Tab-separated table of C-alpha atoms in Angstrom:
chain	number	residue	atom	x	y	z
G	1	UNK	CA	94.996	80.401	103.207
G	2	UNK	CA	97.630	83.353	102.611
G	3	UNK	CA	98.425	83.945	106.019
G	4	UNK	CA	101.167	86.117	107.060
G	5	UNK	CA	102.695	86.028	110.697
G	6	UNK	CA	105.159	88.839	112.376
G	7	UNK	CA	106.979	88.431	115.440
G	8	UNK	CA	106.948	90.327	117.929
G	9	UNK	CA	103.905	92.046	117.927
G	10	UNK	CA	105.016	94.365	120.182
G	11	UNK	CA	108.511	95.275	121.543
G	12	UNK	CA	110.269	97.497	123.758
G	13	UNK	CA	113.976	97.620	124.348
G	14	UNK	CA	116.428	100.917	125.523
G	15	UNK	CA	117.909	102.675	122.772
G	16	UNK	CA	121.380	101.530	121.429
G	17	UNK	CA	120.124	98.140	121.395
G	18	UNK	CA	119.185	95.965	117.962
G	19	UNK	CA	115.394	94.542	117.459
G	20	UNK	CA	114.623	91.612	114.967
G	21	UNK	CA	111.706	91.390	113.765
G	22	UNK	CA	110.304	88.249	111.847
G	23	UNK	CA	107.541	88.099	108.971
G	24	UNK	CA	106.665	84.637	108.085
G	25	UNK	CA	104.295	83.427	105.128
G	26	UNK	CA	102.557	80.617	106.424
G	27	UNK	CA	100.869	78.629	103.865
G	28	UNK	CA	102.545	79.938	101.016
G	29	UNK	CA	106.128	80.648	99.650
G	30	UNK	CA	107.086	84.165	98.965
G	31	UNK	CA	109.538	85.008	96.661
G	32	UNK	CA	109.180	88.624	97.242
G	33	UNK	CA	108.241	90.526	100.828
G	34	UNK	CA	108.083	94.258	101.441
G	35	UNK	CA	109.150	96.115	104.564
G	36	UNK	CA	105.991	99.120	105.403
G	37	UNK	CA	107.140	101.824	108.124
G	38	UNK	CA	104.191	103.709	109.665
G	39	UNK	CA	104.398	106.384	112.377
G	40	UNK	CA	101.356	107.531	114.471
G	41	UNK	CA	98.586	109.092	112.695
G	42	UNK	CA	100.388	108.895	109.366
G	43	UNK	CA	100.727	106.687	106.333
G	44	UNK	CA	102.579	103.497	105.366
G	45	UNK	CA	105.806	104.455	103.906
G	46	UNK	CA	107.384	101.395	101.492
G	47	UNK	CA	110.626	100.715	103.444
G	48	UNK	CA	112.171	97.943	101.437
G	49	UNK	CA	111.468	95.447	99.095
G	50	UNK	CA	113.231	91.809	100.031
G	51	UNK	CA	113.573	89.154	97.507
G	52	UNK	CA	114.610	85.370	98.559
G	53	UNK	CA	118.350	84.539	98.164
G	54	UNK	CA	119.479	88.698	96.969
G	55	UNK	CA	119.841	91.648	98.780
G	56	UNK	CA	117.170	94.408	99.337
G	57	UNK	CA	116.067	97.189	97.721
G	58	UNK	CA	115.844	100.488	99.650
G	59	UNK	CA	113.713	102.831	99.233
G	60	UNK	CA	115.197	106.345	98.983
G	61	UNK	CA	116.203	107.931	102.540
G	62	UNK	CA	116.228	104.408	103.971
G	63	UNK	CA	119.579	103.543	105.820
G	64	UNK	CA	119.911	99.929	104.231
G	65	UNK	CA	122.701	99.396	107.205
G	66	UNK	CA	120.390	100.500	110.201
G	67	UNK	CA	117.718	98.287	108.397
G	68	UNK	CA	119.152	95.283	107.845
G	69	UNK	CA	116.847	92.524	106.113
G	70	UNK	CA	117.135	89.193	104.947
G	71	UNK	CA	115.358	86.731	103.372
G	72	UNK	CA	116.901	83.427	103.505
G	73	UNK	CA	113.788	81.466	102.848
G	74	UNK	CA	110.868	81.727	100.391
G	75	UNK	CA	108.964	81.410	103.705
G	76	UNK	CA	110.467	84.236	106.337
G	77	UNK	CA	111.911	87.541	105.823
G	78	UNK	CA	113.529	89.144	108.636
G	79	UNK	CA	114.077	92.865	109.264
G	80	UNK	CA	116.848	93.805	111.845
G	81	UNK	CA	116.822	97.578	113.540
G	82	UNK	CA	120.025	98.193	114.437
G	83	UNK	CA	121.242	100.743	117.308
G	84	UNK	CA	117.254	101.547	117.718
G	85	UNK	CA	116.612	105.199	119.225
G	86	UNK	CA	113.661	106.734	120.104
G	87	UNK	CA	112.969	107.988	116.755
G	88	UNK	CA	112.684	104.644	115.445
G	89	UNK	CA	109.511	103.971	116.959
G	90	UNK	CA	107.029	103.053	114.660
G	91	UNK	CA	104.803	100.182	113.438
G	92	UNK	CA	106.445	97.804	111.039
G	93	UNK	CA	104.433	95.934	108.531
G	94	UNK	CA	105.380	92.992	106.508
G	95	UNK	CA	103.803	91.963	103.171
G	96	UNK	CA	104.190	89.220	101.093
G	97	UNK	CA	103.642	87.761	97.486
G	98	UNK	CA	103.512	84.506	96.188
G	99	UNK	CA	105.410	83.631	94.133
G	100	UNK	CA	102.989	83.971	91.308
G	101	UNK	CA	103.063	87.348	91.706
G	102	UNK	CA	99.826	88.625	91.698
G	103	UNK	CA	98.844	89.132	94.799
G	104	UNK	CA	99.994	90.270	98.359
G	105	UNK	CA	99.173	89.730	102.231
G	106	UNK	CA	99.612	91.724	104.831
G	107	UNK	CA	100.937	90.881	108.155
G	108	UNK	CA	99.567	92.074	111.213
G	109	UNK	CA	102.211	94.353	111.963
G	110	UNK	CA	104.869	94.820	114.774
G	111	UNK	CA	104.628	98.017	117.380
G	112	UNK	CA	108.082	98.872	118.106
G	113	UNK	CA	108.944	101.452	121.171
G	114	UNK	CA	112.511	102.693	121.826
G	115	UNK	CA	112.995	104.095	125.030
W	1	UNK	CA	105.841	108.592	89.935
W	2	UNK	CA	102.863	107.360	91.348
W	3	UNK	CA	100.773	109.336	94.150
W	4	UNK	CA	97.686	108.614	96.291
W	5	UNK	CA	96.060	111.696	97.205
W	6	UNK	CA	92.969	111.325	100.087
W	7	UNK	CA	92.123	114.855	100.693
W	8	UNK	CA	89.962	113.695	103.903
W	9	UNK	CA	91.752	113.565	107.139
W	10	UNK	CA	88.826	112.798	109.111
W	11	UNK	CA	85.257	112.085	108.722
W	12	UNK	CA	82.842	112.262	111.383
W	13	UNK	CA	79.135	111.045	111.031
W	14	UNK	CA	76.103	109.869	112.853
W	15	UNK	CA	75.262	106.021	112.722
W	16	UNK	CA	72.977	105.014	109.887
W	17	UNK	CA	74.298	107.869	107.585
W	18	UNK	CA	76.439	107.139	104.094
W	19	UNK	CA	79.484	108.458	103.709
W	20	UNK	CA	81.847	108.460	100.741
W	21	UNK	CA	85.835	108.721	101.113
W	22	UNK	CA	87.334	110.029	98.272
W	23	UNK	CA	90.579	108.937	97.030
W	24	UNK	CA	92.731	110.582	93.698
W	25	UNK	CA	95.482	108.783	92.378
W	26	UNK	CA	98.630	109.638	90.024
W	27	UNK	CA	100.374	107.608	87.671
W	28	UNK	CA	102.051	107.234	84.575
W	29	UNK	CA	101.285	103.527	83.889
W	30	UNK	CA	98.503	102.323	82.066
W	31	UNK	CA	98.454	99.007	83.607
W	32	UNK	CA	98.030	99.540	87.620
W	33	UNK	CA	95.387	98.143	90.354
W	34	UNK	CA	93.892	100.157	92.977
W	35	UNK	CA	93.020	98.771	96.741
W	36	UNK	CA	90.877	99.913	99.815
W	37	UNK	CA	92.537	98.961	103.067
W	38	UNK	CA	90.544	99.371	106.571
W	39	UNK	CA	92.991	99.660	109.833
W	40	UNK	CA	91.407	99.472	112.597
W	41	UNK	CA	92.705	100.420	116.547
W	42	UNK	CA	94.967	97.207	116.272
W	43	UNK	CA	96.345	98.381	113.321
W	44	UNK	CA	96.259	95.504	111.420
W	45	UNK	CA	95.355	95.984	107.694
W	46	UNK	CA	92.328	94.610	106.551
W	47	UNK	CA	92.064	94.205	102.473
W	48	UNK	CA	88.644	95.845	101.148
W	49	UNK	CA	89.040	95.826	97.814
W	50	UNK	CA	91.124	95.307	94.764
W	51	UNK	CA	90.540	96.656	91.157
W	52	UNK	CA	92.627	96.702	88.125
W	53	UNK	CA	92.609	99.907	85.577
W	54	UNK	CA	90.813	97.828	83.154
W	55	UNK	CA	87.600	97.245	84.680
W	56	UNK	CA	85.896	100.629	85.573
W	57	UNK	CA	83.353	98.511	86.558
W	58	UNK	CA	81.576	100.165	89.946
W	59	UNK	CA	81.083	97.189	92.437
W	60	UNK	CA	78.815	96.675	95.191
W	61	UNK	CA	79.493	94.632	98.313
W	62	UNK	CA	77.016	94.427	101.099
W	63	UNK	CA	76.994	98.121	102.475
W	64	UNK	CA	80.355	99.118	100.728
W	65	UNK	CA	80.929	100.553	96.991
W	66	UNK	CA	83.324	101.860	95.050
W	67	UNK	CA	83.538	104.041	91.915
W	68	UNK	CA	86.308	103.628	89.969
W	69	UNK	CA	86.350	106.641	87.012
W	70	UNK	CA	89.080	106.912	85.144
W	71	UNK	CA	88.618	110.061	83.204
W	72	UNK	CA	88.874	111.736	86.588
W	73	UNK	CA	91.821	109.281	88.120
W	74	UNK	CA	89.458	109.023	91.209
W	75	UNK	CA	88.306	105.275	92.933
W	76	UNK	CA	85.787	106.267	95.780
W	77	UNK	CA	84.600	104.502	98.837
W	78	UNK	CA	81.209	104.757	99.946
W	79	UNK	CA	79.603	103.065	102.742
W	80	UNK	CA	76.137	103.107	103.333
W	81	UNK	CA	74.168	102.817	106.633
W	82	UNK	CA	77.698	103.324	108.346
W	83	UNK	CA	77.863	101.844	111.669
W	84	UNK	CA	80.111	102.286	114.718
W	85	UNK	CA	82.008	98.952	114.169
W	86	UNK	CA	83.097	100.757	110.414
W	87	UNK	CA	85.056	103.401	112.607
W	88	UNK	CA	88.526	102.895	111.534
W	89	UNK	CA	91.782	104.791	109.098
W	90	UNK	CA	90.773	103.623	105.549
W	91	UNK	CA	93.567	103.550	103.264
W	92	UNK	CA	93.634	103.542	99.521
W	93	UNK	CA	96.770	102.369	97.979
W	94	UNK	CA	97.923	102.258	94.096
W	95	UNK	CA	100.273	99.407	92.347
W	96	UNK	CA	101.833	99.686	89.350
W	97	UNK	CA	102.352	97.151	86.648
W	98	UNK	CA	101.115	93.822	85.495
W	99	UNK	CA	101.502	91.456	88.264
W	100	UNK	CA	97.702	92.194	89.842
W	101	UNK	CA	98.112	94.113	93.228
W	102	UNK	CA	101.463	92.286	93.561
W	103	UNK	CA	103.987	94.953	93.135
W	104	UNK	CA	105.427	97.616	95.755
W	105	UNK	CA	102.082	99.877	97.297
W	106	UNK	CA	102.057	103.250	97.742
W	107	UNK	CA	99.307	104.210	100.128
W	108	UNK	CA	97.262	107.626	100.534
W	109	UNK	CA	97.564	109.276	103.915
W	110	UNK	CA	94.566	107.776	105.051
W	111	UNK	CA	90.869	108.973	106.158
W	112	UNK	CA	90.052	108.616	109.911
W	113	UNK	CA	86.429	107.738	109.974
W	114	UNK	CA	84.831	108.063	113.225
W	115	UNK	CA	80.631	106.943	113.028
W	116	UNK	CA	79.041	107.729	116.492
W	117	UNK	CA	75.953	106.527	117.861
């Protein structure tokens, strides 16, 4: 049990262009998920934190209009990267917590590239 | 604010020896948990351990343990007999609050463990 799915894993569009990227919870419901950013060679930066039916939080120095999520269901969170440039690249993880609250799974994470 | 301090970029050892990652951590709470995440080439996380600041407990899993000490805000990693599949980034990561690991993670910067035949 307590599987979270993202989709893509991988994607590669031009720059100017707007990725979605999915994180499902797939045997669970999630009230809350949380958006991870990680560049190469470096840590896992908390992004966002997405809660069913409300708007996100952002964390500081995170454009909350280039990263556009929603949550419309206690079972997928989606995280939209608007007019992507290069500098965008990263590797986007999704978590998510049931809705008891104590715990959180990781998804297996989505490699973006902006050309 | 919370912080998650692994001084070890990288760790390079020789098959069969132990090696301990260190990890320091910061906060303000006194109820928090503390994880060990492994990411291997894929980069997909996978969950190690997960302790809560109540139990200082050290725990023992096959060839991995951890020592949690408070009094020095430090929860170690230590794997003995390391082996070239345990080449990976380790993460440890720090949540704040009540809910049991459930709570926004903030994650160290990581410790690159490379074990070579």
């Amino acid at each position: 049990g307590a599987v979270v799915s993202q989709h893509p894993s991988r994607v590669i569009c031009k720059s100017g262009t707007s990725v979605k990227i999915e994180c499902r919870s797939l045997d669970f419901q999630a009230t809350t998920m949380f958006w991870y950013r990680q560049f190469p060679k470096q840590s896992l930066m908390l992004m966002a934190t997405s809660n069913e039916g409300s708007k996100a939080t952002y964390e500081q120095g995170v454009e909350k209009d280039k990263f556009l999520i929603n949550h419309a269901s206690l079972t997928l969170s989606t995280l939209t990267v608007t007019s992507a440039h290069p500098e965008d690249s990263s590797f986007y993880i999704c978590s998510a917590r049931w809705t008891s609250g104590n715990e959180q799974f990781f998804g297996p994470g989505t490699r973006l590239t902006v050309l | 604010a919370q912080k998650v301090t692994q001084a070890q970029t990288e760790i390079s050892v020789v098959e069969k020896e132990d090696v301990t990652l260190d990890c320091v951590y910061e906060t303000r709470d006194t109820t928090y948990y503390l994880f060990w995440y492994k990411q291997p080439p894929s980069g997909e996380l996978v969950f190690l351990i997960r302790r809560n600041s109540f139990d200082e407990q050290n725990e023992i899993s096959g060839r991995y343990s951890w020592n949690f000490q408070k009094s020095t805000s430090s929860f170690n990693f230590t794997i003995t007999a390391s082996q070239v599949v345990d080449s990976a980034v380790y993460f440890c990561a720090l949540s704040e609050g009540i809910t049991g690991g459930g709570n926004k993670l903030t994650f160290g910067t990581g410790t690159q463990l490379k074990v070579e035949l």
